Coordinates of C-alpha atoms and ligand atoms in Angstrom, one line a residue:
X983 CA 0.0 0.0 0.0
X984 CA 1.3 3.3 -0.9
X985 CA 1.1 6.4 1.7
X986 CA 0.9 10.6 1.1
X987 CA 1.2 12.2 4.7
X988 CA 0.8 15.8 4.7
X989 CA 3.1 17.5 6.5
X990 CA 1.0 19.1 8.8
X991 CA 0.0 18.1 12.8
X992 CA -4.0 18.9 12.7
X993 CA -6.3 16.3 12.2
X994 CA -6.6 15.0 8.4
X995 CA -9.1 12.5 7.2
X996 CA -7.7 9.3 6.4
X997 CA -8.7 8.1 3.1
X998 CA -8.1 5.1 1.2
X999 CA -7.6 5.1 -2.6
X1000 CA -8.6 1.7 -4.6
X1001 CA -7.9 2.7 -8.5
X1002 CA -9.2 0.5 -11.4
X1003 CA -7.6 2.7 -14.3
X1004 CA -9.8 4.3 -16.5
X1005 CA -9.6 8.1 -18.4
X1006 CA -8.6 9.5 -15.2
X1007 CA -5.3 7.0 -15.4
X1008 CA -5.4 7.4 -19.0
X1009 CA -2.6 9.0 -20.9
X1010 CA -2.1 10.0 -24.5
X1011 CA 1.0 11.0 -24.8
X1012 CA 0.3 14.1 -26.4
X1013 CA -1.9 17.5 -24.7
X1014 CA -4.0 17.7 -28.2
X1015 CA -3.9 14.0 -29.3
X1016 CA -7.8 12.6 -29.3
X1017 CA -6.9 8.8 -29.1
X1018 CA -5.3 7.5 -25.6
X1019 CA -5.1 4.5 -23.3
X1020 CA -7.2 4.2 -20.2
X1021 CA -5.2 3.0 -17.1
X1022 CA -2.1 3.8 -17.9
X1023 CA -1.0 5.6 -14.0
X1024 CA -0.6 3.4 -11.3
X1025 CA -1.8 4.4 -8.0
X1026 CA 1.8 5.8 -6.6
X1027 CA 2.5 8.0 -9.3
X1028 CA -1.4 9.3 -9.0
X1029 CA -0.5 10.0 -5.6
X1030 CA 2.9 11.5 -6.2
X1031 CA 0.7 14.1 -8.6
X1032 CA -1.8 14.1 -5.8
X1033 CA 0.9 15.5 -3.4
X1034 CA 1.4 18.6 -5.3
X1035 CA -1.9 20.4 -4.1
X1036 CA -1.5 19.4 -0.5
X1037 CA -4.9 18.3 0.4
X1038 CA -5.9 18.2 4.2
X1039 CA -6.4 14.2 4.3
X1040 CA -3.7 11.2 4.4
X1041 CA -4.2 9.6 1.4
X1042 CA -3.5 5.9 0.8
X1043 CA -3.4 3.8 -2.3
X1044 CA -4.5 0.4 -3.2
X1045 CA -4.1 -0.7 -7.1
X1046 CA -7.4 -3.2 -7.6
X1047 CA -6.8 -3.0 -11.8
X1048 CA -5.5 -0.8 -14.0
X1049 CA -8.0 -1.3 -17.1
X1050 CA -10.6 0.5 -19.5
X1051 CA -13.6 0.1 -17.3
X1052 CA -15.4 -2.0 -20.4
X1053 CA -13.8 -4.9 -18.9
X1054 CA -14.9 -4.2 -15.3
X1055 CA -17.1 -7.1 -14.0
X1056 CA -17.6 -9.5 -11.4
X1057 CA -13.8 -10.4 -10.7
X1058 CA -12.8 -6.7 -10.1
X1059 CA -16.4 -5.9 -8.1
X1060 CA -15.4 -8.8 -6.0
X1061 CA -12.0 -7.5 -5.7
X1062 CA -13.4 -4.3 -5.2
X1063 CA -15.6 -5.2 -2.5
X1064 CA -13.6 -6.7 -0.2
X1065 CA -10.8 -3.9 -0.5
X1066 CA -14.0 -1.8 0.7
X1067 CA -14.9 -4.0 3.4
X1068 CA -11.5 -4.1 4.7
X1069 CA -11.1 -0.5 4.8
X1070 CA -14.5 0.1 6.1
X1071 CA -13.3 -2.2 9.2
X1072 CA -10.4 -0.1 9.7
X1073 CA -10.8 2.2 12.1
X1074 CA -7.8 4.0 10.4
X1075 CA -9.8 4.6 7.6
X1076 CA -12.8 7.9 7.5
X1077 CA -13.5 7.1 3.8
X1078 CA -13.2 5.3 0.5
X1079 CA -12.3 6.7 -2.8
X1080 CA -12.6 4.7 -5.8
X1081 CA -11.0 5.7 -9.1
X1082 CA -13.1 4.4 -12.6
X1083 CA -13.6 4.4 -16.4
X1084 CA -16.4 6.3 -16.6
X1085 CA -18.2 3.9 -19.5
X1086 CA -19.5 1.3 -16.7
X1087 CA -19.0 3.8 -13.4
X1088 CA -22.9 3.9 -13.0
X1089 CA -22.9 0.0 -12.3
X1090 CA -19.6 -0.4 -10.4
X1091 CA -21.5 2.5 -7.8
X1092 CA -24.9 0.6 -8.0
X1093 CA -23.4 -2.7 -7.2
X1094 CA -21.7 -1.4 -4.4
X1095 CA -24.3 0.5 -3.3
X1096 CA -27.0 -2.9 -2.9
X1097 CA -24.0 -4.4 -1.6
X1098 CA -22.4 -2.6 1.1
X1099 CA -23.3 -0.6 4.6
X1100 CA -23.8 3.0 4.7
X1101 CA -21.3 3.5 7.3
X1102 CA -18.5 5.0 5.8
X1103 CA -18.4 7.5 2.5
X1104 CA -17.7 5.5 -0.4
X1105 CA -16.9 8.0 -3.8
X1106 CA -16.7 6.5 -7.3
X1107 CA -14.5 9.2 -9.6
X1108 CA -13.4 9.1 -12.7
X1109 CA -12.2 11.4 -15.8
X1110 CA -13.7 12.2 -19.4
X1111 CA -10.4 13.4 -20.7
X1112 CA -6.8 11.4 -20.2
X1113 CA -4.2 12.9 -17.8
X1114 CA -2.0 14.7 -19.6
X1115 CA -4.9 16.4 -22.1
X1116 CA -5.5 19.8 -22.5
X1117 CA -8.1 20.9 -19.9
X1118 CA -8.0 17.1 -18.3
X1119 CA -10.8 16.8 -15.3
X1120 CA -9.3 14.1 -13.9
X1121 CA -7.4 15.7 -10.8
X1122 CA -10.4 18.1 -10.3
X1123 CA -12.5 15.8 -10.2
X1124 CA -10.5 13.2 -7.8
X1125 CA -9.8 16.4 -5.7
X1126 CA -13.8 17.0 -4.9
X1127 CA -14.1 13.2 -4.2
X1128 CA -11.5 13.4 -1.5
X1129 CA -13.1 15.7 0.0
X1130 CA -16.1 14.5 -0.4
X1131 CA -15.2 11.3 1.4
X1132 CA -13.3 13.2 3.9
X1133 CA -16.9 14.9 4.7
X1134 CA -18.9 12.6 7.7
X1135 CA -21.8 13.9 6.5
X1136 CA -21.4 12.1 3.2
X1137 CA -22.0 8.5 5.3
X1138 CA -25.6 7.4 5.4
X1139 CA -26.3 8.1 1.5
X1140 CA -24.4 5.1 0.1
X1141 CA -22.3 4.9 -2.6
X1142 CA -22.0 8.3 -4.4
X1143 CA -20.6 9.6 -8.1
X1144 CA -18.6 12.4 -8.5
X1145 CA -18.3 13.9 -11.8
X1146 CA -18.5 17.7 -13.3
X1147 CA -18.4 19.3 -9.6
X1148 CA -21.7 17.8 -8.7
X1149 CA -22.6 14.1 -6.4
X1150 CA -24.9 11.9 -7.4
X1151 CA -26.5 9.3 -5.8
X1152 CA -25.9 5.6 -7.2
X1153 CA -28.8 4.6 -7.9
X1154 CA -29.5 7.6 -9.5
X1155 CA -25.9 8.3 -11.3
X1156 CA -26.1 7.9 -15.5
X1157 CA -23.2 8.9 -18.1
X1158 CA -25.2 10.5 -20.6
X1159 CA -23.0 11.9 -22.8
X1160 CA -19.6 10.5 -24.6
X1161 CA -17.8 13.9 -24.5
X1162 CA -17.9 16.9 -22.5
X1163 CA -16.6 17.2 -18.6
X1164 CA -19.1 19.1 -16.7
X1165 CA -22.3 17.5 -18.3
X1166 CA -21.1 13.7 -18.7
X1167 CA -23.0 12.7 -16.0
X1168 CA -26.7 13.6 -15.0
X1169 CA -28.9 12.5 -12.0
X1170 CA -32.3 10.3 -12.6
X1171 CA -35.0 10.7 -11.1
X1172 CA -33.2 12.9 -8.3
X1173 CA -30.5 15.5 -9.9
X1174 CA -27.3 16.3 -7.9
X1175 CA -27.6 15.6 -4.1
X1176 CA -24.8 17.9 -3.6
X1177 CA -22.2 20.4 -5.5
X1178 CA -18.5 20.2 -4.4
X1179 CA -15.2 22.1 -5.8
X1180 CA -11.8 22.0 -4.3
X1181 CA -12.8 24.5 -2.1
X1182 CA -16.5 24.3 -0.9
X1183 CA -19.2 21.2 -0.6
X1184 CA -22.9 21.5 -0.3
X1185 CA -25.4 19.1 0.5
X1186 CA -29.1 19.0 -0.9
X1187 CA -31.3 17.2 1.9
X1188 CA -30.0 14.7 4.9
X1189 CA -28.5 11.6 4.7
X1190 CA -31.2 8.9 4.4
X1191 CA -29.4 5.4 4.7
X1192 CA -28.0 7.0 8.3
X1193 CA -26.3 3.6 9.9
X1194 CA -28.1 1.2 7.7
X1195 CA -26.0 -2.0 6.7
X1196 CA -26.0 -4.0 3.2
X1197 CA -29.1 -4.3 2.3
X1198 CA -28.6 -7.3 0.0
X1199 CA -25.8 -9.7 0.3
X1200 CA -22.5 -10.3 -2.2
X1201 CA -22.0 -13.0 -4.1
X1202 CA -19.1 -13.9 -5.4
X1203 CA -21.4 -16.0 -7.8
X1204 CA -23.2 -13.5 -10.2
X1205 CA -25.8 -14.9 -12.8
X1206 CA -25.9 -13.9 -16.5
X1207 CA -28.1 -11.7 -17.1
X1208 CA -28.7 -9.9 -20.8
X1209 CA -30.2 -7.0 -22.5
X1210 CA -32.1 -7.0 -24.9
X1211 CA -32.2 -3.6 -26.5
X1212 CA -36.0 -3.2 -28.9
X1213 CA -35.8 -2.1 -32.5
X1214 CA -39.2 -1.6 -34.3
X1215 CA -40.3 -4.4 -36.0
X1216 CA -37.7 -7.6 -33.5
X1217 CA -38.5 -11.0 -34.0
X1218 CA -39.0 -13.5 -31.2
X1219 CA -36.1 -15.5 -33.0
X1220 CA -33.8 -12.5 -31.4
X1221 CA -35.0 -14.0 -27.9
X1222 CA -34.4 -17.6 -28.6
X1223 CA -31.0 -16.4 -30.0
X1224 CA -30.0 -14.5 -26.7
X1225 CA -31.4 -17.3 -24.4
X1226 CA -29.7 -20.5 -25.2
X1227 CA -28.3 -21.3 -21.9
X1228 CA -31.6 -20.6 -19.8
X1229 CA -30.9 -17.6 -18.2
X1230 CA -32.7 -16.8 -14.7
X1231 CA -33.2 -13.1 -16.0
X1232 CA -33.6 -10.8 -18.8
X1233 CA -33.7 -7.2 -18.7
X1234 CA -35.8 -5.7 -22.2
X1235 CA -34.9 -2.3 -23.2
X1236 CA -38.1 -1.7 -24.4
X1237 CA -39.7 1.1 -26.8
X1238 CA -41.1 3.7 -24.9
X1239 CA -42.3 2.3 -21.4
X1240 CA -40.4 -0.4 -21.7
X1241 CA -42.6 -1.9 -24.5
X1242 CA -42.0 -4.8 -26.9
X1243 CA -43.5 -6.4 -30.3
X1244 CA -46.4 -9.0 -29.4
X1245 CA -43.9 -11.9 -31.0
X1246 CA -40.9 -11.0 -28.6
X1247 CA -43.6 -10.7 -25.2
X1248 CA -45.3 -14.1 -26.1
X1249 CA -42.0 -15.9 -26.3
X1250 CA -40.7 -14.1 -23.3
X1251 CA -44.2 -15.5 -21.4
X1252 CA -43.1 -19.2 -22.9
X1253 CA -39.6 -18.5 -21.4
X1254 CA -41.5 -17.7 -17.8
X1255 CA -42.5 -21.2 -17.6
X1256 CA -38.7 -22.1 -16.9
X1257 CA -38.2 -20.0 -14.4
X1258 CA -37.2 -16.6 -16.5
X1259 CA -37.4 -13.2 -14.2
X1260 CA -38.3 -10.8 -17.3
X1261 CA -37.6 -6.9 -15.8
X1262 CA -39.2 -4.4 -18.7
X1263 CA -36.8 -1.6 -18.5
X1264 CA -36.7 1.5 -21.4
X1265 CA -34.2 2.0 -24.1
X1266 CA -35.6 5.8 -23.7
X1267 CA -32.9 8.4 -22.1
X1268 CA -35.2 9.7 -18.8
X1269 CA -37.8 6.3 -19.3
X1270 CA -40.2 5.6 -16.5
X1271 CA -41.8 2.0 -16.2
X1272 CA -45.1 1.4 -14.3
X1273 CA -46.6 -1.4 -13.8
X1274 CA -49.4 -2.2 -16.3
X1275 CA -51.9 -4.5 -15.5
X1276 CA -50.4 -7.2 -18.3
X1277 CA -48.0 -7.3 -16.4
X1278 CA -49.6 -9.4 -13.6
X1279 CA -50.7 -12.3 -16.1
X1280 CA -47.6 -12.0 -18.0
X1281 CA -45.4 -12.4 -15.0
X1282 CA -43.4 -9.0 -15.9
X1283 CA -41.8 -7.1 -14.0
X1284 CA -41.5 -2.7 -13.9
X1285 CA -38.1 -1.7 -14.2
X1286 CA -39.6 1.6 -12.8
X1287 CA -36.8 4.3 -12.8
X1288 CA -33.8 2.4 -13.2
X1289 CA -32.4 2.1 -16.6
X1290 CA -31.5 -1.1 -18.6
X1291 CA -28.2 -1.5 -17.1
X1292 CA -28.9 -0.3 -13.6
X1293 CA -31.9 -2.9 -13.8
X1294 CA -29.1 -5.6 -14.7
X1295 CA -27.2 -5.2 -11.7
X1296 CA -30.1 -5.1 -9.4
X1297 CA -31.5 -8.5 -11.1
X1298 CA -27.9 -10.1 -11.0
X1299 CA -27.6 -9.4 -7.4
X1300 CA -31.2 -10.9 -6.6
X1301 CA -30.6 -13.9 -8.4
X1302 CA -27.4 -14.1 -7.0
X1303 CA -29.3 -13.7 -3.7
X1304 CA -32.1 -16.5 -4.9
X1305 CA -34.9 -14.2 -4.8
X1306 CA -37.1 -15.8 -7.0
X1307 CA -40.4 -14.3 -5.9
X1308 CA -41.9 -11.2 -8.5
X1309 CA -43.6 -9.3 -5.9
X1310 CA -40.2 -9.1 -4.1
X1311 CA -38.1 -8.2 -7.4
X1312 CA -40.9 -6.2 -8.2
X1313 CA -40.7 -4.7 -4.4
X1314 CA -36.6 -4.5 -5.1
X1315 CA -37.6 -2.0 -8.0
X1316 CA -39.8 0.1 -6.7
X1317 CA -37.5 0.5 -3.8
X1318 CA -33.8 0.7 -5.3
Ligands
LIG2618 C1 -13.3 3.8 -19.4 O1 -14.5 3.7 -19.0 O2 -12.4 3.1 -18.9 C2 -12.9 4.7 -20.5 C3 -13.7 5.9 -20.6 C4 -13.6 6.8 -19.4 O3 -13.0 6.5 -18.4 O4 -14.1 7.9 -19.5

């Protein structure tokens, strides 16, 4: 484990860095150069750059991976995980910062967020331009998460997202853009739950997971569970195609609220009969799913305000947790 004391004798938060790579470890070797590698700083020489601005926390580093975050899954979450659960055991430990690609960010911070107690901050951070670009957001960015998770207040909401000088909430956290800093990330349904910059940090509302633990279980053992992104005029061939192997769950990105063709829900009902958990999400930017009363024959279930991906996670980790029962996943939904 590396280690950046300040020099200084007041009190400093002591934060623990995990990095996974990503932009914000991404270099392209060149300040106007478009192309670059994610994950290309390991965590001491991050906190040898770190050292520079002479934050008021001890900082120190664990590297979990140093890849794009498109190959983040469950062998880094697990990894991930227990690095959290260790540090949140620590007493020498106030908060957690986690550096991330920003491309799968949202699910890393939802996982974690089912997964873990409220006790301690935990910040996801990451970076829409490498390191060594002009007008990079990286160090900005990792700057407002330590402080951040250096603030006690921040414990009690769960996992948060900082991007573009605002926090988000997990749950709520989507990237919605492929360039830009500031805008990247938005909030839905709730919009920023705070604003922080190097130098200030604001707080919409209380915390409201004050002292609560896990609220589901980890398991090391996550299913498969697919997408299926809607097209006007799919076939129900694309659903035998995509469930081969039985799968316990299928999210549908579905047209507008989280609707399908009649072919594709008929053979999704046949599927039911082997156990299939069916979650009707929307392929629609800000898409809200309400139940319907189909759904209750059909054995669907509302993907309310989570979005296809989000409603993967959350569907992984309650088969992973053998929930098989809809009005619970259903419950699970409406509840995030
Ligand atoms: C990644 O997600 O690893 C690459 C993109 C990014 O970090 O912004």
């Amino acid at each position: 484990m590396s280690e950046k004391t300040p020099a200084h004798s007041a009190y400093f938060p002591k934060i623990r860095v995990l990095a996974t790579g990503g932009t914000i470890a991404g270099m392209a070797g060149s300040a106007t150069r478009h192309e670059y590698r994610p994950g290309q700083i390991g965590i001491d020489d991050w906190l040898e750059r770190v050292a520079e601005f002479g934050l008021a926390a001890h900082l120190s580093g664990v590297q979990i991976a140093n890849i794009g975050s498109e190959d983040i899954g469950p062998p880094v979450w697990s990894a991930l995980h227990s690095a959290i659960g260790d540090a949140m055991a620590d007493d020498d430990v106030d908060g957690i910062v986690i550096t991330h690609g920003t491309d799968t960010a949202e699910e890393t911070a939802f996982l974690l967020d089912l997964t873990l107690p409220a006790t301690k901050p935990v910040v996801i951070v990451g970076a829409m331009r490498p390191a060594d670009a002009v007008g990079s957001d990286g160090m900005r960015n990792f700057v407002n998460a330590v402080r951040v998770a250096s603030d006690p207040e921040a414990s009690g909401r769960g996992v948060v997202l900082v991007m573009g000088d605002r926090i988000l909430a997990a749950r709520d956290a989507r990237k919605v853009r492929t360039r830009g800093t500031d805008d990247a990330f938005r909030g839905f349904p709730r919009g920023s739950i705070g604003l922080v910059t190097p130098a200030a940090l604001e707080w919409f509302g209380r915390p409201w997971r004050e002292g609560e633990g896990a609220r589901y279980a980890y398991s090391e053992a996550m299913p498969e569970v697919p997408i299926l992104y809607m097209g006007a005029g799919m076939t129900a061939e694309l659903v035998d195609r995509i469930l081969p192997e039985n799968p316990r769950g299928i999210v549908i990105a579905g047209v507008g609220e989280g609707n399908m063709p009649d072919a594709v829900r008929e053979r999704l009902i046949a599927h039911r009969k082997n156990g299939l958990i069916v979650v009707r999400a929307s392929r629609v930017d800000e898409g809200l799913v309400d139940r319907e009363p189909e759904d209750d024959p059909n054995g669907f279930v509302a993907a309310r305000a989570l979005n296809p991906q989000k409603s993967r996670v959350l569907l992984m980790v309650l088969i992973a947790n053998k929930e098989g029962d809809l009005n619970r996943v259903q419950a699970a939904f409406d509840n995030p």
